Coordinates of C-alpha atoms and ligand atoms in Angstrom, one line a residue:
M1 CA 0.0 0.0 0.0
P2 CA 1.5 3.4 -1.0
S3 CA 2.4 5.5 2.0
S4 CA 0.3 8.3 0.5
T5 CA -2.9 6.5 1.6
P6 CA -4.9 8.9 3.7
L7 CA -5.3 8.1 7.4
S8 CA -8.9 9.2 7.1
W9 CA -11.3 8.5 4.2
P10 CA -14.6 10.1 3.3
T11 CA -17.4 7.8 4.3
P12 CA -21.1 8.1 3.5
E13 CA -22.7 10.6 5.9
A14 CA -26.1 10.0 7.6
P15 CA -28.2 13.0 8.5
S16 CA -27.6 13.7 12.2
C17 CA -31.4 13.9 13.0
P18 CA -33.0 11.7 10.3
I19 CA -36.7 12.5 9.6
L20 CA -37.4 8.8 9.3
K21 CA -37.7 7.6 12.9
I22 CA -38.0 3.9 12.3
L23 CA -37.5 3.0 16.0
Q24 CA -39.9 5.7 17.4
G25 CA -41.2 4.8 20.9
Q26 CA -39.0 1.8 21.4
V27 CA -36.6 1.5 24.2
A28 CA -33.0 0.4 23.7
L29 CA -30.3 -0.5 26.2
V30 CA -26.7 -0.3 24.9
T31 CA -23.9 -1.7 27.0
G32 CA -20.5 0.0 27.0
A33 CA -22.1 3.0 25.4
S34 CA -19.9 5.9 26.7
S35 CA -17.3 5.6 23.9
G36 CA -16.3 4.0 20.7
I37 CA -18.7 1.7 18.8
G38 CA -21.2 1.6 21.7
R39 CA -21.4 5.4 21.7
S40 CA -22.2 5.5 18.0
I41 CA -24.8 2.8 18.2
A42 CA -26.6 4.6 21.1
I43 CA -26.6 7.9 19.2
A44 CA -27.8 6.2 16.0
L45 CA -30.6 4.4 17.8
G46 CA -31.6 7.6 19.6
H47 CA -31.6 9.5 16.3
A48 CA -33.8 6.8 14.8
G49 CA -36.4 7.6 17.5
A50 CA -35.6 5.1 20.3
N51 CA -35.3 6.1 23.9
V52 CA -31.9 4.9 25.0
V53 CA -30.2 3.6 28.2
I54 CA -26.5 4.3 28.0
N55 CA -24.7 1.7 30.1
Y56 CA -21.2 2.6 31.2
L57 CA -18.6 1.6 33.8
G58 CA -15.8 4.1 34.0
H59 CA -16.8 7.5 32.6
P60 CA -20.0 9.1 33.8
D61 CA -19.2 12.4 32.1
K62 CA -18.8 10.7 28.7
A63 CA -22.0 8.7 29.2
E64 CA -23.9 11.9 30.0
S65 CA -22.6 13.6 26.9
V66 CA -23.9 10.7 24.8
A67 CA -27.3 11.1 26.6
E68 CA -27.3 14.9 25.8
E69 CA -26.6 14.3 22.1
I70 CA -29.5 11.9 22.0
R71 CA -31.8 14.3 23.8
R72 CA -31.0 17.0 21.3
C73 CA -32.7 14.8 18.7
G74 CA -35.9 14.5 20.7
S75 CA -35.5 11.1 22.2
K76 CA -35.1 10.3 25.9
A77 CA -31.8 9.1 27.3
I78 CA -30.6 7.9 30.7
T79 CA -27.3 6.6 31.9
A80 CA -26.8 3.4 33.9
L81 CA -23.6 2.5 35.8
A82 CA -23.1 -1.3 35.8
D83 CA -20.4 -3.9 35.3
V84 CA -22.1 -6.3 32.8
S85 CA -20.4 -9.3 34.3
K86 CA -22.0 -8.8 37.8
P87 CA -25.5 -10.3 38.0
D88 CA -26.8 -7.9 40.8
Q89 CA -25.6 -4.8 38.8
V90 CA -27.1 -6.1 35.6
E91 CA -30.4 -6.8 37.3
A92 CA -30.5 -3.3 38.8
M93 CA -29.8 -1.8 35.4
F94 CA -32.7 -3.5 33.8
Q95 CA -35.0 -2.6 36.7
K96 CA -33.9 1.0 36.2
T97 CA -34.7 0.8 32.5
I98 CA -38.3 -0.4 33.2
S99 CA -38.9 2.0 36.0
E100 CA -37.6 5.1 34.1
L101 CA -38.4 4.3 30.5
G102 CA -41.3 1.8 30.9
R103 CA -40.3 -1.0 28.7
L104 CA -37.5 -2.6 26.7
D105 CA -37.4 -3.5 23.0
I106 CA -33.8 -3.6 22.0
L107 CA -30.7 -4.8 23.7
V108 CA -27.3 -4.2 22.2
N109 CA -24.5 -6.3 23.9
N110 CA -21.6 -4.0 23.0
A111 CA -19.4 -3.8 26.1
G112 CA -16.1 -5.6 25.3
I113 CA -12.4 -5.5 26.2
Q114 CA -9.1 -6.6 24.9
L115 CA -6.3 -7.7 27.2
D116 CA -3.6 -8.7 24.8
A117 CA -0.6 -10.9 25.6
A118 CA 1.5 -13.7 24.0
F119 CA -0.3 -17.0 24.7
E120 CA 2.1 -18.3 27.3
D121 CA 2.0 -15.0 29.2
I122 CA -1.8 -14.6 29.5
T123 CA -2.6 -14.6 33.2
L124 CA -5.7 -16.3 34.5
D125 CA -7.0 -12.9 35.5
Q126 CA -6.6 -11.6 31.9
W127 CA -8.3 -14.6 30.5
Q128 CA -11.2 -14.4 33.1
R129 CA -11.7 -10.7 32.8
V130 CA -12.1 -10.9 29.0
M131 CA -14.5 -13.8 29.3
D132 CA -16.4 -12.0 32.0
V133 CA -17.0 -8.8 30.0
N134 CA -17.2 -10.2 26.4
L135 CA -19.2 -13.4 27.1
T136 CA -20.7 -13.5 30.6
G137 CA -21.9 -9.9 30.1
P138 CA -24.0 -10.8 27.0
F139 CA -25.3 -13.9 28.7
L140 CA -26.5 -12.0 31.8
C141 CA -27.9 -9.0 29.9
S142 CA -29.6 -11.2 27.3
Q143 CA -31.2 -13.3 30.0
E144 CA -32.7 -10.2 31.6
A145 CA -33.8 -8.9 28.2
V146 CA -35.5 -12.2 27.3
R147 CA -37.4 -12.3 30.6
I148 CA -38.7 -8.8 29.9
F149 CA -39.6 -9.6 26.3
N150 CA -41.5 -12.7 27.4
K151 CA -43.5 -10.6 29.8
Q152 CA -44.2 -7.8 27.4
G153 CA -45.1 -9.9 24.3
I154 CA -45.6 -8.1 21.0
D155 CA -46.9 -4.5 20.8
P156 CA -47.7 -4.2 17.0
T157 CA -47.8 -0.4 17.3
L158 CA -44.0 -0.5 18.0
S159 CA -42.6 -3.5 16.3
C160 CA -43.6 -6.9 14.9
A161 CA -41.1 -8.6 17.2
A162 CA -41.4 -9.0 20.9
G163 CA -37.8 -7.9 21.2
K164 CA -34.5 -7.6 19.5
I165 CA -31.0 -8.5 20.7
I166 CA -27.9 -7.5 18.8
C167 CA -24.5 -8.8 19.9
I168 CA -21.4 -6.8 18.9
S169 CA -19.0 -9.5 18.0
S170 CA -15.9 -9.2 15.8
V171 CA -14.3 -10.5 12.7
H172 CA -12.4 -12.5 15.2
E173 CA -15.4 -14.7 15.8
V174 CA -14.1 -16.4 12.6
I175 CA -10.6 -15.0 12.0
P176 CA -8.0 -16.6 14.4
W177 CA -5.9 -13.9 16.1
A178 CA -2.4 -14.7 17.4
G179 CA -1.5 -12.7 20.5
H180 CA -5.2 -12.2 21.3
V181 CA -6.3 -15.8 22.1
N182 CA -8.5 -14.8 25.0
Y183 CA -10.3 -12.1 22.9
A184 CA -10.8 -14.4 19.9
A185 CA -12.0 -17.2 22.1
S186 CA -14.6 -14.9 23.7
K187 CA -15.9 -13.8 20.3
G188 CA -16.1 -17.3 19.0
G189 CA -18.1 -18.2 22.1
L190 CA -20.3 -15.2 21.6
M191 CA -21.1 -16.4 18.1
L192 CA -22.6 -19.7 19.3
L193 CA -24.3 -17.9 22.3
M194 CA -26.0 -15.7 19.7
K195 CA -27.0 -18.5 17.3
S196 CA -28.2 -20.9 20.0
L197 CA -30.2 -18.2 21.7
A198 CA -31.6 -17.1 18.3
Q199 CA -32.8 -20.7 17.7
E200 CA -34.4 -21.0 21.1
V201 CA -36.3 -17.8 21.2
A202 CA -37.3 -17.4 17.5
P203 CA -40.8 -19.0 18.1
R204 CA -41.5 -16.2 20.6
R205 CA -40.7 -13.6 18.0
I206 CA -37.5 -12.5 19.8
R207 CA -34.9 -11.7 17.2
V208 CA -31.2 -12.3 17.9
N209 CA -28.3 -11.3 15.6
S210 CA -24.7 -10.1 15.7
I211 CA -22.7 -7.4 14.0
A212 CA -19.0 -8.3 13.5
P213 CA -17.0 -5.1 13.0
G214 CA -13.6 -5.2 11.4
A215 CA -11.0 -2.5 12.1
I216 CA -13.0 0.5 13.3
R217 CA -11.5 3.8 14.3
T218 CA -12.0 3.6 18.1
P219 CA -9.9 3.7 21.3
I220 CA -9.7 -0.1 21.6
N221 CA -7.4 -0.4 18.6
S222 CA -5.8 3.1 18.3
A223 CA -2.4 1.4 18.2
A224 CA -3.5 -0.1 14.8
W225 CA -4.4 3.2 13.1
S226 CA -3.0 6.3 14.8
T227 CA 0.4 6.3 13.2
R228 CA 1.4 6.2 9.6
E229 CA 3.4 2.9 10.0
A230 CA 0.5 1.1 11.9
Y231 CA -2.1 2.3 9.4
D232 CA 0.0 1.2 6.4
A233 CA 0.4 -2.3 8.0
L234 CA -3.4 -2.5 8.6
L235 CA -4.6 -1.7 5.1
P236 CA -3.4 -4.9 3.4
L237 CA -5.8 -6.7 5.7
I238 CA -8.8 -4.7 4.3
P239 CA -9.9 -5.1 0.7
Q240 CA -11.6 -1.7 0.8
K241 CA -8.3 -0.2 1.9
R242 CA -9.8 2.0 4.5
I243 CA -10.5 1.8 8.2
G244 CA -14.2 1.8 9.2
E245 CA -15.8 4.6 11.2
P246 CA -18.0 3.9 14.3
E247 CA -21.0 5.5 12.7
E248 CA -21.0 2.7 10.1
I249 CA -21.7 0.2 12.9
G250 CA -24.4 2.5 14.3
R251 CA -26.3 2.5 11.0
A252 CA -26.1 -1.3 10.7
A253 CA -27.4 -1.6 14.3
V254 CA -30.4 0.6 13.5
W255 CA -31.3 -1.6 10.5
L256 CA -30.9 -4.8 12.5
A257 CA -33.0 -3.4 15.4
S258 CA -35.8 -2.3 13.0
D259 CA -38.6 -4.3 11.4
Q260 CA -36.9 -3.6 8.0
S261 CA -34.8 -6.7 8.9
D262 CA -37.5 -8.8 10.5
Y263 CA -36.7 -12.0 8.6
V264 CA -33.0 -11.7 9.5
H265 CA -32.4 -14.1 12.3
G266 CA -29.4 -15.7 13.9
I267 CA -26.9 -14.2 11.5
T268 CA -23.6 -12.3 11.9
L269 CA -23.6 -9.2 9.7
F270 CA -19.9 -8.5 8.9
V271 CA -19.2 -4.8 8.6
D272 CA -15.5 -5.0 7.9
G273 CA -14.6 -3.5 4.5
G274 CA -14.1 -7.1 3.3
M275 CA -11.6 -8.2 6.1
T276 CA -13.1 -11.7 6.2
L277 CA -12.5 -12.2 2.4
Y278 CA -9.0 -13.6 2.8
P279 CA -7.3 -10.5 1.5
G280 CA -4.0 -12.4 1.1
F281 CA -5.6 -14.0 -2.0
E282 CA -6.1 -10.6 -3.8
T283 CA -2.9 -11.5 -5.6
G284 CA -1.8 -14.9 -4.3
G285 CA -3.2 -18.5 -4.5
Ligands
BGC1 C1 -10.7 -5.6 17.6 C2 -9.7 -4.5 17.0 C3 -9.2 -5.0 15.7 C4 -10.3 -5.5 14.7 C5 -9.7 -6.1 13.4 C6 -11.7 -6.0 16.6 O1 -12.6 -6.9 17.1 O2 -11.3 -5.1 18.7 O3 -8.7 -4.3 17.9 O4 -8.5 -3.9 15.0 O5 -11.0 -6.5 15.4 O6 -8.6 -7.0 13.7

C-alpha cells in the first residue's frame, strides 16, 4: 500500500437527526455506550427515535454527553452504571430501565475489552476478565432482556417482534488472532451464544443477531491506526483499503433493530470492508 494512503477517508454521511424515525417509541439498552462503537450505536438508535439507556462503567461524564446528544434529537436518554459481568448490577440496570423508561425493545450487547498478551503470558486474571465482559456480560444481559420480552409480548404499534438482541462480536469470531487468544475465544463463544439463543427464542418472535465489526477507528485499537506505520500495516488486511468509522456500525445496528430486517435471524452481519474475504488472496493463491 502506498504511504500516500490517507489516514482518514470520506465515508457516507447519515443526517444527524433523520426524519425517518423507524424506532420511534421503542426503548434500547446499549452496554458499553460511553465511547467507541457503543457510543455511535446509542446515538444512531436515539436519532432513529428510540429512547436509550446508556450503560457505562468508567466515565459518567462521557456517558452523560452521549445522553445529551440523543436528547438534542428529541429522544429520551438515561445513563446506567453497571459492570455487565456482575448479576446484581445487571439486574438493577434492567430494573432502572423499566422504572424510568417503561419497557425494553432492543438490547445491544456491545461492552467488550481486549487484554492482549502472548499466549504463554496470558494470566488467568486476563483470561477471566475478557470472558467476564465479552461473554458472561452478553449472557447475563440477554437473560434479563428475554425475561422482559417474554412478559411484554408483541406490541404491534411499536414492532412486529417481541424484542431484538444485537451482539457486537468481531471479525475474530471467525478469524484466528495470534497474540489475542482470550479475545478471539470470547468472540467465537459469543457467536454460538447468539446462534443458540436465536434458535431458542425465535418462536417467541424475539430476534437475535450479531454485528461483526472489522477494524473500526475507536480507542480499543488506536495502536493499529494512529500512526502512519501502523495504518499502512493495517490496510493490506482490508480489501476496501480504509478503516471503518464507528457511525457505520451505528447504521447497521439501526437496521438490525428495526422491522426492516424482520426476517434476518441468527446471523452475523460483517461490517468490515471485506476483512473476512482472505485479502491475502487478492494477488496470491
Ligand atoms: C478488535 C480490533 C481489531 C479488529 C480487526 C476488533 O474486534 O477489537 O482491535 O483492530 O477487530 O482486527
